[in-house]
Coordinates of C-alpha atoms (C1' of nucleotides) in Angstrom, one line a residue:
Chain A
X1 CA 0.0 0.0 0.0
X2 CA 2.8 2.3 0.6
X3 CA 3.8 4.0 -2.5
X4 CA 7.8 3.7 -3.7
X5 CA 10.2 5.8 -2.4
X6 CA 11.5 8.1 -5.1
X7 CA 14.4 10.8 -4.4
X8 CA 16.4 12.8 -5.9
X9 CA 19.5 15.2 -5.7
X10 CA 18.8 18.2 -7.7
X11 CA 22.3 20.0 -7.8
X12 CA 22.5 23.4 -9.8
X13 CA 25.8 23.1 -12.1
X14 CA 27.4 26.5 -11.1
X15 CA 30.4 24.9 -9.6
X16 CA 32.0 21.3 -8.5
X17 CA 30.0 18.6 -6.5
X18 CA 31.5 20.0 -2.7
X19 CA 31.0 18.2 0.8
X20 CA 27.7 19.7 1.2
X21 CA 26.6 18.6 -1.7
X22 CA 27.8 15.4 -1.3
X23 CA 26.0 14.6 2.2
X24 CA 22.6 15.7 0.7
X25 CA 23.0 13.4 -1.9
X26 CA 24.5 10.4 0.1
X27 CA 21.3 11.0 2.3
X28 CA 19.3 11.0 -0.8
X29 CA 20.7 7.7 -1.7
X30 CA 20.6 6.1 1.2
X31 CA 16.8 7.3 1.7
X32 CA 15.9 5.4 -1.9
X33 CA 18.7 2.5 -1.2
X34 CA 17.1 1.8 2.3
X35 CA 13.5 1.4 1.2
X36 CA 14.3 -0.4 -2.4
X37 CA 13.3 3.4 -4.0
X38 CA 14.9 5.0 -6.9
X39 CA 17.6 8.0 -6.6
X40 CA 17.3 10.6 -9.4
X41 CA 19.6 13.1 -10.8
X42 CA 18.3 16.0 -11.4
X43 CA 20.5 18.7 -13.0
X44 CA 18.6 22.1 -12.4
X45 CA 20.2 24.5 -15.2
X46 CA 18.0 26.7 -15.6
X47 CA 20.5 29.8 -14.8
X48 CA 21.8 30.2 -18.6
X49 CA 24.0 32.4 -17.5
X50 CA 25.7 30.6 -14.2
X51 CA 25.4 26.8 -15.6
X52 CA 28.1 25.3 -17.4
X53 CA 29.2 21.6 -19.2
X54 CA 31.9 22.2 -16.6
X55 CA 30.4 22.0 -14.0
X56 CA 27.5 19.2 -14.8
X57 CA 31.1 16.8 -15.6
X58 CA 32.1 17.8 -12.3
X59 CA 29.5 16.9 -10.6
X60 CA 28.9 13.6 -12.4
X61 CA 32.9 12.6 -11.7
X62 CA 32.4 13.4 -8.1
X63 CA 29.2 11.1 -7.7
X64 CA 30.7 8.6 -9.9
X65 CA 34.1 8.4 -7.4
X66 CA 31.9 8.2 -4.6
X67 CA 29.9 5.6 -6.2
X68 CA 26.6 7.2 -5.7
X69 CA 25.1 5.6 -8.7
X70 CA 21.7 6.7 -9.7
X71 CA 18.5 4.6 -11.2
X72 CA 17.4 7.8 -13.2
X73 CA 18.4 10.5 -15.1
X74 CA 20.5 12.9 -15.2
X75 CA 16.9 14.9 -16.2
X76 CA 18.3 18.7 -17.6
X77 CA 15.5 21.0 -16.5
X78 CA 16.4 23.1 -19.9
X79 CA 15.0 20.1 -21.4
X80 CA 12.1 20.6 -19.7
X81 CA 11.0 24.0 -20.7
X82 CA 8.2 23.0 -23.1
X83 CA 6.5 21.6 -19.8
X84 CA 7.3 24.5 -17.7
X85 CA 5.7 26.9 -20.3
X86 CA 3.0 24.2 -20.5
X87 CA 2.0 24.6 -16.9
X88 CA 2.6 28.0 -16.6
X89 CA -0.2 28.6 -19.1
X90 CA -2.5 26.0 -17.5
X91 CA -2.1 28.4 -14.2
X92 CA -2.7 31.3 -15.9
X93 CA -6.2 30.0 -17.6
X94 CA -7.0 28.5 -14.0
X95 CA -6.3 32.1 -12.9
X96 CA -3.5 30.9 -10.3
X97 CA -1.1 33.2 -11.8
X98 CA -1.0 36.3 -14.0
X99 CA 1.1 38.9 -16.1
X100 CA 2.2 41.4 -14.0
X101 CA 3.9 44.7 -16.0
X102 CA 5.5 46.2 -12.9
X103 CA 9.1 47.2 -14.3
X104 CA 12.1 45.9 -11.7
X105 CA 13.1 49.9 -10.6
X106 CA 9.2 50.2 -9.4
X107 CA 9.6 46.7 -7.8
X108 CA 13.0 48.1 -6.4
X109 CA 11.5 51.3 -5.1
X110 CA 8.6 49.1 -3.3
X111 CA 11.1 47.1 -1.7
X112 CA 13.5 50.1 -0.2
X113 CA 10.2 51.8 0.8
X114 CA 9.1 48.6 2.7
X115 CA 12.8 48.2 4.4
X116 CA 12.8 51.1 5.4
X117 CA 9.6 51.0 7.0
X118 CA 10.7 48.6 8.9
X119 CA 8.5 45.4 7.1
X120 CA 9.3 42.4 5.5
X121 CA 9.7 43.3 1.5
X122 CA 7.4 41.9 -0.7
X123 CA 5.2 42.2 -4.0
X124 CA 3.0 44.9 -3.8
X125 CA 0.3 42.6 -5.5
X126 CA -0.5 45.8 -8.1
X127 CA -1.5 43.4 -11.3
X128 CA -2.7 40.6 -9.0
X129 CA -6.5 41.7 -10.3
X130 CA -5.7 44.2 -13.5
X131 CA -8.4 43.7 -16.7
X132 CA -5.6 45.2 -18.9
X133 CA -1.5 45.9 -18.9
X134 CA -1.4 49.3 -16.9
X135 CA 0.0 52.2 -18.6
X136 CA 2.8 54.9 -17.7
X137 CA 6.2 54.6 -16.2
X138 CA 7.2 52.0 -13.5
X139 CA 5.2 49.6 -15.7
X140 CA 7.0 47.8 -19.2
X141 CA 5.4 45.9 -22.2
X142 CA 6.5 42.1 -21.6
X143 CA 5.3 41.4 -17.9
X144 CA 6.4 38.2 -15.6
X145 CA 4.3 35.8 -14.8
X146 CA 3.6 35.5 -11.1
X147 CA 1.8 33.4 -8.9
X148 CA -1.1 34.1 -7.3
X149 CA -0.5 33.2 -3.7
X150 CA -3.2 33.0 -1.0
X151 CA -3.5 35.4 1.2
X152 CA -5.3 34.0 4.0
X153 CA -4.2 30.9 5.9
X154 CA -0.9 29.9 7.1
X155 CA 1.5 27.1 5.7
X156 CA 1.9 24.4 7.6
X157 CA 4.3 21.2 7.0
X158 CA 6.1 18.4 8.6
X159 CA 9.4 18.4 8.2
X160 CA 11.3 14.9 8.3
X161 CA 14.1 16.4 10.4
X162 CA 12.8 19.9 11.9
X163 CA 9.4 18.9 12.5
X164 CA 6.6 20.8 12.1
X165 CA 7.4 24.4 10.7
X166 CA 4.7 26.8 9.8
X167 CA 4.5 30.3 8.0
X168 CA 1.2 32.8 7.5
X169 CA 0.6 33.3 4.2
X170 CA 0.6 37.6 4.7
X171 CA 4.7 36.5 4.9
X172 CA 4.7 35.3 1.7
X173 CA 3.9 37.1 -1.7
X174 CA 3.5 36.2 -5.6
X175 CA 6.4 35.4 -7.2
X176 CA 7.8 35.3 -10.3
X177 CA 7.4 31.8 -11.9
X178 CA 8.4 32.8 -15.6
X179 CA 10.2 35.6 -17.1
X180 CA 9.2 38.2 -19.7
X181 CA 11.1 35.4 -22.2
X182 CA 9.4 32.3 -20.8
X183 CA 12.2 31.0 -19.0
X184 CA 10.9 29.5 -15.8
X185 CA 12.1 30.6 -12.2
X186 CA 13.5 27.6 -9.7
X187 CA 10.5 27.6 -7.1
X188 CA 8.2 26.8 -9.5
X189 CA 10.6 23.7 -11.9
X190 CA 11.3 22.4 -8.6
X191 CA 7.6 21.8 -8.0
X192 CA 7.0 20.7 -10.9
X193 CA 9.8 18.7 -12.0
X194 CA 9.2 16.7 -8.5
X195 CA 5.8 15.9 -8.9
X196 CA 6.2 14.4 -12.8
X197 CA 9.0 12.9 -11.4
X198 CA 6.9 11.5 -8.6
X199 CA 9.6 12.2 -6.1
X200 CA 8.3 11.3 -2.5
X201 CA 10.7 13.0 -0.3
X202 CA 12.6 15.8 -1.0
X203 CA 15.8 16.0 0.7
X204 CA 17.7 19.0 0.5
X205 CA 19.9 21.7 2.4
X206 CA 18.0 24.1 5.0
X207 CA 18.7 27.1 2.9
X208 CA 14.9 25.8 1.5
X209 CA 13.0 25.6 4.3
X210 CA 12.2 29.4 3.4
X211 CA 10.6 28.2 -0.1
X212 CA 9.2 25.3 0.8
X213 CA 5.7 27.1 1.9
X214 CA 5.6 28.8 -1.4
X215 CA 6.3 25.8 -2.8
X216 CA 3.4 24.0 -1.4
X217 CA 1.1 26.3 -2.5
X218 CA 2.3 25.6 -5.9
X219 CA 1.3 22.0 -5.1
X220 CA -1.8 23.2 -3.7
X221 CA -2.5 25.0 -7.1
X222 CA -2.0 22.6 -9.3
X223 CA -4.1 20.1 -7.6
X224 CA -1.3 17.8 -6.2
X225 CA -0.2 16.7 -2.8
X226 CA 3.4 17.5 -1.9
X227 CA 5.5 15.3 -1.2
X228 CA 7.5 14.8 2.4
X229 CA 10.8 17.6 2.9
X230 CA 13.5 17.1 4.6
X231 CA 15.9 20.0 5.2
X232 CA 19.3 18.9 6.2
X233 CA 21.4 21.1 8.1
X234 CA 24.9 22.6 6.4
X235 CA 27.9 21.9 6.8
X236 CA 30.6 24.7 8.3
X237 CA 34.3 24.7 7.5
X238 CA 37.2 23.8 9.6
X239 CA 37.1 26.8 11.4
X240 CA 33.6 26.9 11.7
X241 CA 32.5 29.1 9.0
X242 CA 29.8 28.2 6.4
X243 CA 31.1 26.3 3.7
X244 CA 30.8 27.9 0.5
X245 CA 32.0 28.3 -2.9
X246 CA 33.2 31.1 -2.1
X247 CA 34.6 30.1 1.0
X248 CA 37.2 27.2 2.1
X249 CA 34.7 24.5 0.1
X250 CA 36.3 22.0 -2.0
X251 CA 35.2 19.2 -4.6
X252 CA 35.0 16.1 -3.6
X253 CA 37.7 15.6 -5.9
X254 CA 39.7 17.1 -3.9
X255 CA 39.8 14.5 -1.8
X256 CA 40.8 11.8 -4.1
X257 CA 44.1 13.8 -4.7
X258 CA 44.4 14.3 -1.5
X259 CA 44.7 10.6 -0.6
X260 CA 41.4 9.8 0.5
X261 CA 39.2 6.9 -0.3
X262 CA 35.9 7.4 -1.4
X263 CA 34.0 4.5 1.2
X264 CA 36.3 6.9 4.2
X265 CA 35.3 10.3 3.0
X266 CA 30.8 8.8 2.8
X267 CA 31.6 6.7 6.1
X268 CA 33.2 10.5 7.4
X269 CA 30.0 12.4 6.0
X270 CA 27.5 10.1 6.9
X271 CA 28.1 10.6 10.7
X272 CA 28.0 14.5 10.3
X273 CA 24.6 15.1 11.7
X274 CA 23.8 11.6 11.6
X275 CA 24.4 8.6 14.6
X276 CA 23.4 5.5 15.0
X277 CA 24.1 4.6 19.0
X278 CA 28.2 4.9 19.5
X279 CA 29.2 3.2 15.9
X280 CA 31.6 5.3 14.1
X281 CA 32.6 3.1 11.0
X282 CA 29.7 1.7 8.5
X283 CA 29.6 -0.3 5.6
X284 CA 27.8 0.7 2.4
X285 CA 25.3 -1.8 3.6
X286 CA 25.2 -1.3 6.9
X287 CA 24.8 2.7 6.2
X288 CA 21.7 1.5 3.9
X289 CA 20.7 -0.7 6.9
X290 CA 20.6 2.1 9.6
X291 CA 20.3 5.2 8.1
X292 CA 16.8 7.1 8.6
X293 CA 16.5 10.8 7.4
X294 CA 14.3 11.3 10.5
X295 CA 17.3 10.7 12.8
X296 CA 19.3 13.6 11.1
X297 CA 20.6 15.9 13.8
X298 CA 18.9 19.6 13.2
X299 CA 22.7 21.4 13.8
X300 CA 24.8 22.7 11.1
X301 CA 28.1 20.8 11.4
X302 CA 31.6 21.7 11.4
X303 CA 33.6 19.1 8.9
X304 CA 36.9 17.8 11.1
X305 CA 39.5 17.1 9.2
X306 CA 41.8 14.7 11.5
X307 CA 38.4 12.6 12.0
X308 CA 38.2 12.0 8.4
X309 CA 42.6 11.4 8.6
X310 CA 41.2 8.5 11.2
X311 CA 38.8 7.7 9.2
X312 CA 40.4 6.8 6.3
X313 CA 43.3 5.0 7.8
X314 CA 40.8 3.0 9.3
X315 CA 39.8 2.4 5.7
X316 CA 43.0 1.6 4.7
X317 CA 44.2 -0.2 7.5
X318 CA 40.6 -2.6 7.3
X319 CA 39.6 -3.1 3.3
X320 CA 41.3 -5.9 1.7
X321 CA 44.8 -4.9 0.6
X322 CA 44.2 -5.4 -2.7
X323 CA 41.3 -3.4 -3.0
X324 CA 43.3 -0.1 -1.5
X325 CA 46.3 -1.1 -4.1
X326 CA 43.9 -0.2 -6.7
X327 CA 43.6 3.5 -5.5
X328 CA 47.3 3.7 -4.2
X329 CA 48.0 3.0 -8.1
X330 CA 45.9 6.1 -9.1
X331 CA 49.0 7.9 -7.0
X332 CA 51.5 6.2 -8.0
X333 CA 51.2 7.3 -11.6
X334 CA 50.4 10.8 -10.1
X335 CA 54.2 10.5 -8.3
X336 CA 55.4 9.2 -11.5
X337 CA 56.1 6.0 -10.1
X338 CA 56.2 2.4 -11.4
X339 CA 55.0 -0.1 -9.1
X340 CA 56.8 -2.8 -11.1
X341 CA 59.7 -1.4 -10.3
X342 CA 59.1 -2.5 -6.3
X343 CA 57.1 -4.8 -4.7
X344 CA 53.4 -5.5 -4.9
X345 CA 51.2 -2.4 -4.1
X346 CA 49.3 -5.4 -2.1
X347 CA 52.2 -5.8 -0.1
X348 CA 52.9 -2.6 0.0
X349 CA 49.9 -1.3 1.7
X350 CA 50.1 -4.5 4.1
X351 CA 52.9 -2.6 6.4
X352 CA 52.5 1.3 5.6
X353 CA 49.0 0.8 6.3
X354 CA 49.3 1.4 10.1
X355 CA 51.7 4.5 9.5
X356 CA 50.0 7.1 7.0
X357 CA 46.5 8.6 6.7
X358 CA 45.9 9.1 3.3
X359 CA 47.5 7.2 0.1
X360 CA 49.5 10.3 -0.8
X361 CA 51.4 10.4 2.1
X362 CA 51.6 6.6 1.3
X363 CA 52.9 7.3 -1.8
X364 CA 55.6 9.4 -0.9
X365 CA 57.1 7.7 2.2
X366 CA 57.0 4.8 -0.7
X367 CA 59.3 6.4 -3.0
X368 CA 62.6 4.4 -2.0
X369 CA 61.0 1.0 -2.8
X370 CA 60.7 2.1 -6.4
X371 CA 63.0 4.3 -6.9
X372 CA 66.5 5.6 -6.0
X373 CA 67.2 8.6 -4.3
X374 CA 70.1 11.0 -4.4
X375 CA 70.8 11.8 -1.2
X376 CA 70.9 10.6 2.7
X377 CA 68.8 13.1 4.4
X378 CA 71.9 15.3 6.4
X379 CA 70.4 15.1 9.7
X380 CA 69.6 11.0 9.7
X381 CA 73.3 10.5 8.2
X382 CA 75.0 12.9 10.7
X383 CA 73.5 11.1 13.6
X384 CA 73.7 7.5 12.2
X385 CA 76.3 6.9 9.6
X386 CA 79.2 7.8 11.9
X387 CA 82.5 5.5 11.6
X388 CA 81.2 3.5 14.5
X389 CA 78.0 2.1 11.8
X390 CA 81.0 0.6 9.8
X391 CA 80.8 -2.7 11.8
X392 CA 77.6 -3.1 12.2
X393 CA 76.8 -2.2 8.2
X394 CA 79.8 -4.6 7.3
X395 CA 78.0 -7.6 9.3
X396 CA 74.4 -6.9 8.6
X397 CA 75.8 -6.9 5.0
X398 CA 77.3 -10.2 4.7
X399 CA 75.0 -11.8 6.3
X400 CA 71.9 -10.5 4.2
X401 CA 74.1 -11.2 1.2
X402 CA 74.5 -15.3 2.2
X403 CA 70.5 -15.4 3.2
X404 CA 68.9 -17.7 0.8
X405 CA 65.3 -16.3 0.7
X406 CA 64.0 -12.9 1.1
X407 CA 61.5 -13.1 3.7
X408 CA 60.5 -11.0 6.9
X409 CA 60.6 -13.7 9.2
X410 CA 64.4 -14.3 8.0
X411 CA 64.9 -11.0 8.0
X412 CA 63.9 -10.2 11.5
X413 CA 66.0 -13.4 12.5
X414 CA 69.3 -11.8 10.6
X415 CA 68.8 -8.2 11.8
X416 CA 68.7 -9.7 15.6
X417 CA 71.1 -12.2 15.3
X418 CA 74.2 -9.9 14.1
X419 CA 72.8 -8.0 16.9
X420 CA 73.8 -10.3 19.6
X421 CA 76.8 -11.2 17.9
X422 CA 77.9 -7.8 18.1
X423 CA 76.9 -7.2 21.4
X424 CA 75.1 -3.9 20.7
X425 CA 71.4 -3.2 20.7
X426 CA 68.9 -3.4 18.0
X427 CA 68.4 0.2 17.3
X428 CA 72.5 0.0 16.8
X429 CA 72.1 -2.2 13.5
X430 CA 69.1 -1.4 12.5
X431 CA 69.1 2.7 12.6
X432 CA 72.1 2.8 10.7
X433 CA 70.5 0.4 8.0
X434 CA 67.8 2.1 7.8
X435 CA 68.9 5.2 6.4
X436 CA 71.4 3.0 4.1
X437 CA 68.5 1.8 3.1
X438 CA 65.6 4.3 2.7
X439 CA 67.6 7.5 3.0
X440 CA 66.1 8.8 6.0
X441 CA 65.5 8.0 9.7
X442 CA 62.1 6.8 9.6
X443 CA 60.3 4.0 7.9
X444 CA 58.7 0.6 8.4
X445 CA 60.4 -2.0 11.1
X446 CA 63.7 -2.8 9.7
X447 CA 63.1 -6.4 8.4
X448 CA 59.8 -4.6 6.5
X449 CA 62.0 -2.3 4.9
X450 CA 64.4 -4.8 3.9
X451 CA 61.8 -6.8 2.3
X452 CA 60.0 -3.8 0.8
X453 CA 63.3 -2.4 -0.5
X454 CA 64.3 -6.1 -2.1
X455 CA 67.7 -7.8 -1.9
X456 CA 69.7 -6.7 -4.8
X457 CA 68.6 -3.1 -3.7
X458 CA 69.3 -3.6 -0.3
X459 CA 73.0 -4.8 -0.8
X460 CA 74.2 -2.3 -3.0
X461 CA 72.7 0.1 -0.9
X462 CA 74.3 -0.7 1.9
X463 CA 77.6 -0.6 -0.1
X464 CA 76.9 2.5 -0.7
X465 CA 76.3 3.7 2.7
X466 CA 79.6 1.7 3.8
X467 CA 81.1 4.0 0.9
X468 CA 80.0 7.1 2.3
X469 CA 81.2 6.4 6.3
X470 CA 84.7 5.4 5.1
X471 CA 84.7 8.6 3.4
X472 CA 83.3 10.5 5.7
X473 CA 86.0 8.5 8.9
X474 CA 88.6 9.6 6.5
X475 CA 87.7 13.1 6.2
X476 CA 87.7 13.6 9.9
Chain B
rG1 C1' 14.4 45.5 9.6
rC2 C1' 10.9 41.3 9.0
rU3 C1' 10.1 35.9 8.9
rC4 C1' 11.8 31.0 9.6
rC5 C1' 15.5 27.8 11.8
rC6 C1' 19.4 26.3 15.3
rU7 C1' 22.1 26.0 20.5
rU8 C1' 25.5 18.9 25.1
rC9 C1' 33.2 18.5 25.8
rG10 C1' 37.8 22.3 20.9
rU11 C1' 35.1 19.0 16.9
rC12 C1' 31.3 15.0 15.5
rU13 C1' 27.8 13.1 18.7
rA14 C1' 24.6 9.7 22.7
rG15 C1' 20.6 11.3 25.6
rC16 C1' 14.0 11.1 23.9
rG17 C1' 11.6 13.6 32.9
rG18 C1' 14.5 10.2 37.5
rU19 C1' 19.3 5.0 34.9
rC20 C1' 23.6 11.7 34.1
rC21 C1' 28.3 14.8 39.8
rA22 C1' 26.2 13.4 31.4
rG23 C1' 28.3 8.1 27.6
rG24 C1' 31.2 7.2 22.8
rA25 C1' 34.5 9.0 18.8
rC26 C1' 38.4 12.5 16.7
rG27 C1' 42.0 15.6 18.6
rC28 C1' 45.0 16.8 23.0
rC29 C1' 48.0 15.2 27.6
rG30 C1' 50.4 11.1 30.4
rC31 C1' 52.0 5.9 30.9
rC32 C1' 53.1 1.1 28.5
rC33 C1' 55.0 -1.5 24.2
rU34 C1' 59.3 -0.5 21.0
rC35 C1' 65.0 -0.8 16.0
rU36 C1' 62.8 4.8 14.0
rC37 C1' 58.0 6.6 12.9
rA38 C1' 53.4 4.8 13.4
rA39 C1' 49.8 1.4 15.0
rG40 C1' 48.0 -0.8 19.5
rG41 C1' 46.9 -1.0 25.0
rC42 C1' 45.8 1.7 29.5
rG43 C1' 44.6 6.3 32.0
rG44 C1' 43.5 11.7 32.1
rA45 C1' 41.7 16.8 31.2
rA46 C1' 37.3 18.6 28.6
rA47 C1' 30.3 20.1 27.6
rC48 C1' 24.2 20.3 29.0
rA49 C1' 24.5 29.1 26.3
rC50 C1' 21.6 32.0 30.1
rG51 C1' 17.0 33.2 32.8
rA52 C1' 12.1 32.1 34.2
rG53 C1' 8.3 28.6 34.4
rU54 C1' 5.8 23.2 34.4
rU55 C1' 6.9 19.1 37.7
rC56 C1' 8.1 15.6 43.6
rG57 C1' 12.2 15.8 40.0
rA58 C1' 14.8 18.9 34.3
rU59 C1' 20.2 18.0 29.6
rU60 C1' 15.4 16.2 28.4
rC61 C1' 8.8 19.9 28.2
rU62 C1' 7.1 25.5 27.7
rC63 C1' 8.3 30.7 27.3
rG64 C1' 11.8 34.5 27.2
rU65 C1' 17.0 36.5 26.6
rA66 C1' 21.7 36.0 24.3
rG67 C1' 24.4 34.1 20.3
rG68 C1' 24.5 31.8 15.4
rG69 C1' 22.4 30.6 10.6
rA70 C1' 19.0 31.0 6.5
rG71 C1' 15.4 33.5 3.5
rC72 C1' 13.1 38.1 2.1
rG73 C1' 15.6 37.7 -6.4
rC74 C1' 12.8 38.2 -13.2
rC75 C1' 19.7 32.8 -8.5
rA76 C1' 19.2 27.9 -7.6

RNA sequence: GCUCCCUUCGUCUAGCGGUCCAGGACGCCGCCCUCUCAAGGCGGAAACACGAGUUCGAUUCUCGUAGGGAGCGCCA
């Protein structure tokens, strides 16, 4: 008996698919996803001048990394305006709407008048009830069409996450639903476009909860029921400002070049403004599983950046290996690197994945396996290729060069055994290896790094560190 | 200015009248582990914006105040 759940995400293409936008639509998704529904793309174009092919690719690469896939559409609202125009007359013939001549510097003068009276600026409602197109100055020959709103009553609707939210109708006044050239205005494709569409919840940031009466009234108009809103809250920056174009937001993107994965970045937005008891980490499924619109938090949210770092090295840490190799080789041809030059990107991600948060971080505390470098890093070689590492790099060396296979475990074994034999802590051998090896103080437990580095690697970089402390002991 | 909306640790949040001297997570601090860096384990500091009601009892309900946001377009 319940009717299918149909939503939508109705993005405008003035810019690329940011956080924000990316919530509203995973909660769109999830909304369809969670009651066997259908999510719908909507691209609403109908600003000619602010819409570009730019921007719609944008915002289709964005849902596509997130994998946000959609049953229908994209619909392109200018592919629409035939119907627009159709209904815009039906209005007019119902008497709903009509022409209205006022030119925009008598609108303008209205509106200062009204501010600084102190009032709320609206229409003056001048052609609401004219026989014939008014004559003189402050009034032009091609007139808008507005609607004709009600001016009794008050607006009153349940909001999935606010709850009930009403408005008199003396707030609201007649807008403009078509221009002088027949383009139609947003409130009024928006209405229409989700009732052909037979969308049953709209889901949508809380920048619309100031239309949605007007909007209803559209409904009302044209004989329809309205379907169920849901205004989600937005999201603020870092620093706790709004998130805009014009400030601090980012594409989604973004995020991929910065190193993130696209299940860490949903699991990260998912939970901003939405719980489910303590659980911090969901699956795809178990998002679909859990997630209700009505639970959405009513807040605006700031987006937390070292969460989402968590966040994603949870990802990485927890998906299969081979499944984060695939996106750490995206990187790797962004570093210019080879992975068959080094060991599998499987393996790979088996030890760094405790030690970065993102893949590009990955990628570049990676570089040695693949590739050589030039120099130690002065400050690791000052402290730990002194004369004294001579020794120990001598005996590490021999020994790694007799060991028949190239394992961790053997490794380990080697790396502790010469330790004993030379009577000298671990961190003795394995410090001064390490930057023979990698270049720099710091990288994965010594008998990982050997492995990762490979043999014939290993030894002749070690002979090459053994170079450089003879030098450097004869120099001093 | 007018209308609508919001308000629990720094941040994301749990809480749906007593279970709360408020729980979890990120971050931060300390300890442990340790070949570096991490990861991990253990512990710690840290919040109900304010004021009136309602009630035997308010973080939870109501109303104000303050602060914040949005809208008031021939943008979406």
């Amino acid at each position: 008996m319940t009717k299918e759940v149909r939503t939508r995400f109705a993005p405008s293409p003035t810019g690329f698919l940011h956080v924000g936008g990316a919530r509203t639509a995973l909660f769109c998704y999830l909304q369809a996803r969670a009651h066997d529904g259908t999510f719908i793309l909507r691209i609403e174009d109908t600003d000619l001048q602010r819409s570009t092919p730019e921007s719609v690719r944008a915002i289709l690469d964005g849902m596509e990394w997130l994998g946000l896939d959609y049953d229908e559409g994209p619909y392109y609202q200018t592919q629409r305006f035939d119907r627009y125009a159709e209904v815009v007359q039906q209005l007019l013939n119902e008497g709903k709407a009509y022409h209205c001549y006022c030119s925009k510097e008598r609108i303008e003068a209205i509106r200062e008048e009204q501010m600084k009276a102190g009032a709320k600026p609206r229409y003056d409602g001048h052609c609401r009830d004219l026989d014939q197109p008014p004559q003189g100055s402050g009034f032009v020959a091609s007139p808008v069409v507005r609607f004709r709103n009600p001016i009794q009553g008050t607006v009153v609707f349940e909001d999935l996450v606010r709850g009930q939210i009403s408005i008199s109708n003396g707030e609201l006044d007649d807008l403009v639903i078509a221009r002088p050239d027949g383009s139609p205005t947003y409130n009024f494709t928006v209405v229409v476009d989700d009732l052909d569409m037979g969308i049953t919840q709209v889901i949508r940031g809380d920048d619309h909860i100031n239309n949605t009466p007007r909007q209803i009234n559209i409904y009302h108009a044209l004989g329809a029921e309205h379907p169920q809103f849901a205004h989600v809250p937005m999201i603020l920056g870092d620093d706790g400002a709004r998130l805009s174009n014009r400030h601090g937001a980012v594409g989604v993107m973004q995020y991929r070049d910065d190193g993130y994965l696209p299940q860490a970045l949903l699991n990260y937005l998912v939970r901003l403004g939405w719980s489910h008891g303590d659980q911090e980490v969901f699956s795809r499924d178990e998002m679909i599983e859990k997630f209700s619109i009505r639970d959405v938090n009513r807040k605006a949210s700031a987006f937390n950046t070292d969460k989402l770092d968590w966040l994603n090295q949870q990802y990485i840490k927890n998906l299969p290996n081979e499944e984060v190799a695939v996106h750490l080789q995206w990187h790797f041809a962004q570093a210019g690197l080879d992975p068959a030059d080094g060991p599998s990107l499987a393996d790979l991600v088996s030890v760094q994945a405790d030690r970065v948060k993102t893949l590009k971080e990955m990628t570049q505390l990676s570089r040695s396996f693949y590739a050589d470098f030039e120099h130690f890093d002065p400050g690791a070689a000052k402290k730990h290729l002194r004369p004294v590492a001579e020794q120990a790099l001598r005996a590490i060396g021999s020994r790694l060069a007799d060991l028949s296979r190239w394992e961790p475990e053997r490794l380990d074994a080697v790396v502790r055994l010469t330790a004993e034999e030379l009577e000298v802590g671990m961190g003795k051998i394995a410090q001064p290896l390490r930057v023979a090896l990698t270049g720099t103080a710091v990288s994965p437990s010594i008998d990982k790094t050997l492995w990762l580095t490979g043999r014939d690697r290993s030894l002749a970089r070690i002979a090459r560190a053994l170079e450089y402390v003879l030098i450097r002991a004869a120099a001093s």
